[in-house]
PDB file of C-alpha atoms in Angstrom:
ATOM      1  CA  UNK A  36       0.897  -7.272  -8.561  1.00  0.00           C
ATOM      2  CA  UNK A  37      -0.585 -11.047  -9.198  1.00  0.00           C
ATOM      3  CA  UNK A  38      -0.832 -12.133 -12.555  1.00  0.00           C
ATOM      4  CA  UNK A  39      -3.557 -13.391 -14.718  1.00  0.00           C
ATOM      5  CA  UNK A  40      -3.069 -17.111 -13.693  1.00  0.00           C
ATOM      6  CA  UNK A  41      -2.577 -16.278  -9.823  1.00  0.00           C
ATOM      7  CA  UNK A  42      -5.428 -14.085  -9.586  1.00  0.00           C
ATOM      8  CA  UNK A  43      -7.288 -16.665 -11.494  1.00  0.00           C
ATOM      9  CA  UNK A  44      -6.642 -19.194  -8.601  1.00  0.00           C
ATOM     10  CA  UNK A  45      -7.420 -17.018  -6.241  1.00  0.00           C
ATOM     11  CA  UNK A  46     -11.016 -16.934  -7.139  1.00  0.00           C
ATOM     12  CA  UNK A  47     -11.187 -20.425  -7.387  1.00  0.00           C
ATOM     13  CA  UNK A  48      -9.501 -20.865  -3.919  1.00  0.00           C
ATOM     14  CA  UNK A  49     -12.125 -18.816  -2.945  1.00  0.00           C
ATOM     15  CA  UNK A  50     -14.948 -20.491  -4.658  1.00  0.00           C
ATOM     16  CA  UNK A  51     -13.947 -24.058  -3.918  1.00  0.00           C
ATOM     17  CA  UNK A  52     -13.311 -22.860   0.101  1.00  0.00           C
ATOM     18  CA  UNK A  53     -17.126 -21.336   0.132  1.00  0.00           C
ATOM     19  CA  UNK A  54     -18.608 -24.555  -1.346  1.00  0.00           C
ATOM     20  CA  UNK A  55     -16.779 -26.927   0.863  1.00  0.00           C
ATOM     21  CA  UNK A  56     -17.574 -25.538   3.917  1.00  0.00           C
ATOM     22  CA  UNK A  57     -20.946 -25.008   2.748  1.00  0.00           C
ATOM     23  CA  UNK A  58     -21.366 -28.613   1.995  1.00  0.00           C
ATOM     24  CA  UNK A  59     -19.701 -30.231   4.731  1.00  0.00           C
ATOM     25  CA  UNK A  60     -19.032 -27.445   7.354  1.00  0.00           C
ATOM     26  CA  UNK A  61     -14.636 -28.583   6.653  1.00  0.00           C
ATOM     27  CA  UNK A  62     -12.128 -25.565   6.275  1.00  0.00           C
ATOM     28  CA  UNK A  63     -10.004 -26.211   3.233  1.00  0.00           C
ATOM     29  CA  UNK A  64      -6.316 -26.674   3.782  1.00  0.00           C
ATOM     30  CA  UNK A  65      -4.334 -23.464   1.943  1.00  0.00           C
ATOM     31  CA  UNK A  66      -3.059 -25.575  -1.015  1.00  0.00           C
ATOM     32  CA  UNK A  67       0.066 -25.420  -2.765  1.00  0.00           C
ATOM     33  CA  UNK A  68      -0.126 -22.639  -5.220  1.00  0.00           C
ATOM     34  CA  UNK A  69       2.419 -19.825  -6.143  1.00  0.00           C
ATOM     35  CA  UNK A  70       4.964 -18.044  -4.026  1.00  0.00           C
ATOM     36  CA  UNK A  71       2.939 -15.188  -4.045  1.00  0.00           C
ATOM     37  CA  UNK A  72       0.287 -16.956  -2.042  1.00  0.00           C
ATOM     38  CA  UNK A  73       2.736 -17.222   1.211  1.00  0.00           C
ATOM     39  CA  UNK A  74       3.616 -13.652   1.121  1.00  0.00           C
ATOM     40  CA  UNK A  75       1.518 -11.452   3.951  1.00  0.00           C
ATOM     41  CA  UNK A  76      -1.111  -9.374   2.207  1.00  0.00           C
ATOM     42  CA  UNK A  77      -4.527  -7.643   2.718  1.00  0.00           C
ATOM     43  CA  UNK A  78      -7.434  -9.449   1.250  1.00  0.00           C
ATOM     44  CA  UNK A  79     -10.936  -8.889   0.452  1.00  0.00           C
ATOM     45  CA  UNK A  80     -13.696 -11.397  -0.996  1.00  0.00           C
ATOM     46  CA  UNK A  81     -16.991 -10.066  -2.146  1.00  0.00           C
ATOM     47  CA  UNK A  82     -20.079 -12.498  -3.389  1.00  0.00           C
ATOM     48  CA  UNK A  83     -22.373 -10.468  -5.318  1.00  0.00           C
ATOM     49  CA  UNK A  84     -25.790 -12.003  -7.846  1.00  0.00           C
ATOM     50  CA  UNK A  85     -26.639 -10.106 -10.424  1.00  0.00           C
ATOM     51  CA  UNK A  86     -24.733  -6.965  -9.343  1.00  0.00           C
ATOM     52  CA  UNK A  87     -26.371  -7.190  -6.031  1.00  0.00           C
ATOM     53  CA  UNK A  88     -24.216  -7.411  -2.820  1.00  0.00           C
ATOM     54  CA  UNK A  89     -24.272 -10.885  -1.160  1.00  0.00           C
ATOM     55  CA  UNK A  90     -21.429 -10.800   1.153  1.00  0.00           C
ATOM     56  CA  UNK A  91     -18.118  -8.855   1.901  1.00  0.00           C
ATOM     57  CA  UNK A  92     -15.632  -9.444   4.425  1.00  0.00           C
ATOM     58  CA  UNK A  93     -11.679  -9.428   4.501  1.00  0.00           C
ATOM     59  CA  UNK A  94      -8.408  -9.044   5.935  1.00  0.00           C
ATOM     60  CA  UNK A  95      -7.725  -4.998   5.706  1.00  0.00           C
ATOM     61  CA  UNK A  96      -3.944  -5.838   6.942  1.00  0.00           C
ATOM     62  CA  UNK A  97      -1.092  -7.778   5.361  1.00  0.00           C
ATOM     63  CA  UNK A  98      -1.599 -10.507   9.217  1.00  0.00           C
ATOM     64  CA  UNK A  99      -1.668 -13.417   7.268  1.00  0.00           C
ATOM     65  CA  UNK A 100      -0.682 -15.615   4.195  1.00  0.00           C
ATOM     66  CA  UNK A 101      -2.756 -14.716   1.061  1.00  0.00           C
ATOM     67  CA  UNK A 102      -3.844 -18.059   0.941  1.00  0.00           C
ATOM     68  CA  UNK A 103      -4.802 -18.155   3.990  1.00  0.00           C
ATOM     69  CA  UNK A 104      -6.410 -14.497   4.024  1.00  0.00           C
ATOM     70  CA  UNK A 105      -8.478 -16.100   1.112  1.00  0.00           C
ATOM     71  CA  UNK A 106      -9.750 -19.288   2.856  1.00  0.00           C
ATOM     72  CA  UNK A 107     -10.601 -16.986   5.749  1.00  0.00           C
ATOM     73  CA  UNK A 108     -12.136 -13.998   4.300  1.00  0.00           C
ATOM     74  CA  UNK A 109     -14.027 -16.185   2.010  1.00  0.00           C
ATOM     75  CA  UNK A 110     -16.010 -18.523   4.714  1.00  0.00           C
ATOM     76  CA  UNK A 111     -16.997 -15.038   6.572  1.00  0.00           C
ATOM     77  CA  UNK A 112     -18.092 -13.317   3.374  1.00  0.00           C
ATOM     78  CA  UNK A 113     -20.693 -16.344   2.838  1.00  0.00           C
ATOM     79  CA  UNK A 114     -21.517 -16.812   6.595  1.00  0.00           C
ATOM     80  CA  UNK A 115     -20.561 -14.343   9.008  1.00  0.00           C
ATOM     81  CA  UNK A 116     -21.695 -11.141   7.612  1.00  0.00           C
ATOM     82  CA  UNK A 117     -23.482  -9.156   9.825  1.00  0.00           C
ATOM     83  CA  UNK A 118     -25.950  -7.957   7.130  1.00  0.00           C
ATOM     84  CA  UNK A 119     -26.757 -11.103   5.320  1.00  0.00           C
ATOM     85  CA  UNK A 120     -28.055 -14.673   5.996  1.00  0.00           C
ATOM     86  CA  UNK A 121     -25.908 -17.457   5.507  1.00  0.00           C
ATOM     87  CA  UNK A 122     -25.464 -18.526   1.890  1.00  0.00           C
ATOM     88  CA  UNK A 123     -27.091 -21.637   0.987  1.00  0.00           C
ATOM     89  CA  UNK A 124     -24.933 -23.682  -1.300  1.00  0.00           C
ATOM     90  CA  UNK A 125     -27.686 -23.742  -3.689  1.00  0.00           C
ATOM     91  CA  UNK A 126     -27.070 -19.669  -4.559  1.00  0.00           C
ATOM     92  CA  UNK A 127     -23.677 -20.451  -5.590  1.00  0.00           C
ATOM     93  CA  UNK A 128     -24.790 -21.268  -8.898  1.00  0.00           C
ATOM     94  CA  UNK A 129     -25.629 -17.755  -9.265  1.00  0.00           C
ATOM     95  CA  UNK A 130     -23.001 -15.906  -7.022  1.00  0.00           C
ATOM     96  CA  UNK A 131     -20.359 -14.278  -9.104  1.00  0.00           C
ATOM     97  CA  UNK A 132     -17.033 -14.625  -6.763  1.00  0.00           C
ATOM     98  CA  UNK A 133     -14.834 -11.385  -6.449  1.00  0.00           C
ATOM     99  CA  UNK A 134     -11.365 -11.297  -4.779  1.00  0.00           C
ATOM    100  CA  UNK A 135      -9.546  -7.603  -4.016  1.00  0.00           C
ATOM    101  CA  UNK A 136      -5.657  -7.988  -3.314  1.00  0.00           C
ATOM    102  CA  UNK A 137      -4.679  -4.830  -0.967  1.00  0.00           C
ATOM    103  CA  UNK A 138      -1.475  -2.753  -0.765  1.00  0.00           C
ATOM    104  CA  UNK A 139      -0.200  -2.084   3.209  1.00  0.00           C
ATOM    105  CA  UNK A 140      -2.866   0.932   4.154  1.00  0.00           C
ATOM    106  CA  UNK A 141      -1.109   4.083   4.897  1.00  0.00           C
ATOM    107  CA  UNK A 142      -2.355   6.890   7.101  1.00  0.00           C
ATOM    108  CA  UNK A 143      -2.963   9.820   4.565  1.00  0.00           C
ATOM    109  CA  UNK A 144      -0.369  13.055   5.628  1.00  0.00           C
ATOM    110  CA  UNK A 145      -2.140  16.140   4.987  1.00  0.00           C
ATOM    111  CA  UNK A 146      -4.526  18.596   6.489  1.00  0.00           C
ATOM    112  CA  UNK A 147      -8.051  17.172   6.244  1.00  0.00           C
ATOM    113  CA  UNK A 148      -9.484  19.572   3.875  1.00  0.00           C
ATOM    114  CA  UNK A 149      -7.058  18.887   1.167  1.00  0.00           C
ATOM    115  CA  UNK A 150      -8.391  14.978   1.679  1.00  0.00           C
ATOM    116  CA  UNK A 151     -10.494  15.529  -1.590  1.00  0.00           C
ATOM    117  CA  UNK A 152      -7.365  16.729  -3.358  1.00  0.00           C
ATOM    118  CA  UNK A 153      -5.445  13.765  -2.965  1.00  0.00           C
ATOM    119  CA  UNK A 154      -8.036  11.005  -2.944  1.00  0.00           C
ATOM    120  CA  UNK A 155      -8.105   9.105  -6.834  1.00  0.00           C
ATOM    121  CA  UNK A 156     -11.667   7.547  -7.212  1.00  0.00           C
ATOM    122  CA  UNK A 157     -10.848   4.387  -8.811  1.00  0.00           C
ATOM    123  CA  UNK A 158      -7.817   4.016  -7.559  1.00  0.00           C
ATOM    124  CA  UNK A 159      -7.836   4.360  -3.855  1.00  0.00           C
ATOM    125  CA  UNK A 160      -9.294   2.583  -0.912  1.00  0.00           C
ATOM    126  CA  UNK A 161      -9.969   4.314   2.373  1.00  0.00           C
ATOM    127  CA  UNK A 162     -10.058   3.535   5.993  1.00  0.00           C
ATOM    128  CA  UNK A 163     -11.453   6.091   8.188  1.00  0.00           C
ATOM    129  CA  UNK A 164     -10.101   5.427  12.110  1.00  0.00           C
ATOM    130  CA  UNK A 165     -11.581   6.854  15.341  1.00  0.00           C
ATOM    131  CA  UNK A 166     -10.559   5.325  18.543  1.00  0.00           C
ATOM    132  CA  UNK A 167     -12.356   1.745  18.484  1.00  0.00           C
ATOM    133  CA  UNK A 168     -14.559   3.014  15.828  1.00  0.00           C
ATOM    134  CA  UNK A 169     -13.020   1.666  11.965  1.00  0.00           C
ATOM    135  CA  UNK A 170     -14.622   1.237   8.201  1.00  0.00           C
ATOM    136  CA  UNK A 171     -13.154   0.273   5.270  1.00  0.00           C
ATOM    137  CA  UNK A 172     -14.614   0.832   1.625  1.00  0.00           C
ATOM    138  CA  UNK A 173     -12.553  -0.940  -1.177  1.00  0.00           C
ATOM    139  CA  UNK A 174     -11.522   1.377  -4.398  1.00  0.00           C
ATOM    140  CA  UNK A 175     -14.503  -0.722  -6.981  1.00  0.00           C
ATOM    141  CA  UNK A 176     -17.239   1.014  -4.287  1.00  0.00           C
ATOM    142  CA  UNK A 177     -16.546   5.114  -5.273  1.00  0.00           C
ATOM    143  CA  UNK A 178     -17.126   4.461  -9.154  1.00  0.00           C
ATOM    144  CA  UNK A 179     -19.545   1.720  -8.626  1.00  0.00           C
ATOM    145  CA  UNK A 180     -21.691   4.111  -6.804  1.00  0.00           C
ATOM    146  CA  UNK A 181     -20.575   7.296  -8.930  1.00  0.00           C
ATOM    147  CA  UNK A 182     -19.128   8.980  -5.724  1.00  0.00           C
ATOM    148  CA  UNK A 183     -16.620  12.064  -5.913  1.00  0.00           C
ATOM    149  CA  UNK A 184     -13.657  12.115  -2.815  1.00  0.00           C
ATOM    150  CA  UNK A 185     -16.407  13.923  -0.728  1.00  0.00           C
ATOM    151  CA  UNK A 186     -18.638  11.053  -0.850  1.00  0.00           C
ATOM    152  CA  UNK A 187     -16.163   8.411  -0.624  1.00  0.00           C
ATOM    153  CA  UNK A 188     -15.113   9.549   2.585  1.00  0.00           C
ATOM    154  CA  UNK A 189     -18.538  10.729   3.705  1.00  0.00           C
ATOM    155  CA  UNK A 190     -19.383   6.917   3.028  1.00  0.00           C
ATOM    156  CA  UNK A 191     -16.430   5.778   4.905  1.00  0.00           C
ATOM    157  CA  UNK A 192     -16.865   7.485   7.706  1.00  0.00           C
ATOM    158  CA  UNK A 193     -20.431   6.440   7.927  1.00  0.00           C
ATOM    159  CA  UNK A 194     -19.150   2.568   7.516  1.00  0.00           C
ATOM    160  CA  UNK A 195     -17.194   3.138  10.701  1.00  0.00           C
ATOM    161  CA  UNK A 196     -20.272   4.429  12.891  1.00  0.00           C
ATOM    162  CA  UNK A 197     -18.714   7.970  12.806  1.00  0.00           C
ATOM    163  CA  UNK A 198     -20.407  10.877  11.720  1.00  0.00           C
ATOM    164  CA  UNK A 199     -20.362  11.265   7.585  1.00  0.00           C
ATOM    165  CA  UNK A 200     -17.368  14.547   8.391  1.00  0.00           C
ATOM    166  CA  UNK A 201     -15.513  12.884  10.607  1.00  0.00           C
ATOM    167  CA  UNK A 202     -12.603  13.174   8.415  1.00  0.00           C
ATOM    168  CA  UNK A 203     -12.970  16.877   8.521  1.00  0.00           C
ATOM    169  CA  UNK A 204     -12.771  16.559  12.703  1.00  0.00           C
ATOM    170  CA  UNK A 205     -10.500  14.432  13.372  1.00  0.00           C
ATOM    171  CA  UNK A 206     -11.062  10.731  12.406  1.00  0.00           C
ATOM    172  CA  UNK A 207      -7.555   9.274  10.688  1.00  0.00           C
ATOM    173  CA  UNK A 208      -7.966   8.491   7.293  1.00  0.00           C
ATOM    174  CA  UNK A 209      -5.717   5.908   5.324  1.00  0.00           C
ATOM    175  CA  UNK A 210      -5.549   4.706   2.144  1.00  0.00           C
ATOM    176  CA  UNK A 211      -4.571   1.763  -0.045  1.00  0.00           C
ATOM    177  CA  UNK A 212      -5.142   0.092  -3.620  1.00  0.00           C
ATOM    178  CA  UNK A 213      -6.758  -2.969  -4.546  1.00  0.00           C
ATOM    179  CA  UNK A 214      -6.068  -5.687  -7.517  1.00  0.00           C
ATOM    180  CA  UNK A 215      -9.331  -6.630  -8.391  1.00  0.00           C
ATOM    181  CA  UNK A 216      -9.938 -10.560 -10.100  1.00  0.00           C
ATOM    182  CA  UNK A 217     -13.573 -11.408 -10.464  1.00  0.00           C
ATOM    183  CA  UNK A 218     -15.842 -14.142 -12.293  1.00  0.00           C
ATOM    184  CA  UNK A 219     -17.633 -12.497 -15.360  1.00  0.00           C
ATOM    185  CA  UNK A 220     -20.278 -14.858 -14.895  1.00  0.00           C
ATOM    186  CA  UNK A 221     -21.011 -17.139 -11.733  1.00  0.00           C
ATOM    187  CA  UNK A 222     -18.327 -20.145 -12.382  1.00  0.00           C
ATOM    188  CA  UNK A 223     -17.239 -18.069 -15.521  1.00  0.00           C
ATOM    189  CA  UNK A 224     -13.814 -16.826 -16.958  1.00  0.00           C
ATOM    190  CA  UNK A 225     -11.505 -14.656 -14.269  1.00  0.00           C
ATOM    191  CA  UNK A 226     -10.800 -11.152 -15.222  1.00  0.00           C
ATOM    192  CA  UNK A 227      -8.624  -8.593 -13.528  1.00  0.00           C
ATOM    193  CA  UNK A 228     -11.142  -5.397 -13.128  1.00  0.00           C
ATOM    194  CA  UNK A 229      -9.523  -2.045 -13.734  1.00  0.00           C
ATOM    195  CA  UNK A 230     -11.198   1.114 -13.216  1.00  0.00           C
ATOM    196  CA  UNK A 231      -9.719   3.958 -14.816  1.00  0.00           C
ATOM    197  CA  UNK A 232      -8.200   6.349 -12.086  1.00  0.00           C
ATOM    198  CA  UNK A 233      -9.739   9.902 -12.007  1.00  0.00           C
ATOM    199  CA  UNK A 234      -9.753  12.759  -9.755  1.00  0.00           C
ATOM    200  CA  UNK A 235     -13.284  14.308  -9.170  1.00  0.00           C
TER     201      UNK A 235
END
């Protein structure tokens, strides 16, 4: 788990990465920071304005160092995703900058119909796997979106191109958790977002 002041500069590494390759097309250097930043984890950074998606790409495996993960994941959330333009430095007055630190995904070990069972909305991330087919939905989507375990993986499955049952028919499903730091406002304060963890 990162603390307040870690998961504080990870936003801001993110932040600061986004606007300087924005402004001069230059990949930050992964700065100093704490010890936690070399260790190998999963990492997600979402851009969002006014509650509205703007970008969301990441590192689902612990392949790199978090700082690095960061600096990476955060130049694709702004420019390479696939269902987004670019973002124009100007918008970064109003993007709000999110950063999701991810546990190892593990593949999820019982019979597919008890996936509901098991699944905590608000607590668990999913993967669904079929051959080259893969989607990930981070554990902030299921109560942002009011879903139940059925939906969630319904909606993950979809994410991966596979049919919305898939995890009913074979398609591997994993899951992990996510430590959630976000701006409150664009440039704001840092806050650790914690949904509270419920079965449905």
């Amino acid at each position: 788990m990162l603390s307040d002041s870690e998961g504080k500069n990870a936003v801001n590494l993110a932040r600061a990465t986004i606007e300087m390759f924005l402004e001069s097309g230059k990949k930050m250097q992964a700065p100093g920071l704490m010890e936690v930043f070399d260790e190998l984890r999963g990492v997600f950074v979402t851009l969002t304005i006014d509650g509205e998606l703007r970008g969301c790409i990441g590192h689902p495996y612990p392949d790199s160092p978090l700082s690095e993960a960061i600096i990476d994941s955060a130049i694709s959330a702004a420019t390479r995703d696939p269902r987004f333009p670019v973002v124009d430095i100007s918008e970064m007055d109003d993007i709000v900058v999110e950063v999701t630190i991810l546990t190892q995904p593990e593949l999820i070990d019982v019979p597919p119909e008890q996936l509901p069972e098991v699944i905590e909305i608000g607590r668990h991330g999913l993967i669904a796997k079929d051959g080259f087919y893969q989607g990930l939905l981070l554990p902030q989507v299921a109560p942002e979106n009011d879903f139940d375990a059925i939906d969630f993986l319904n909606h993950t499955c979809l994410k991966a191109g596979l049919a919305h049952d898939a995890w009913l028919t074979g398609a591997q499903v994993y899951w992990f958790e996510g430590q959630i730091f976000k701006e409150i406002a664009p440039r704001g304060e840092v806050e650790e977002e914690k949904f509270n963890s419920c079965c449905k």
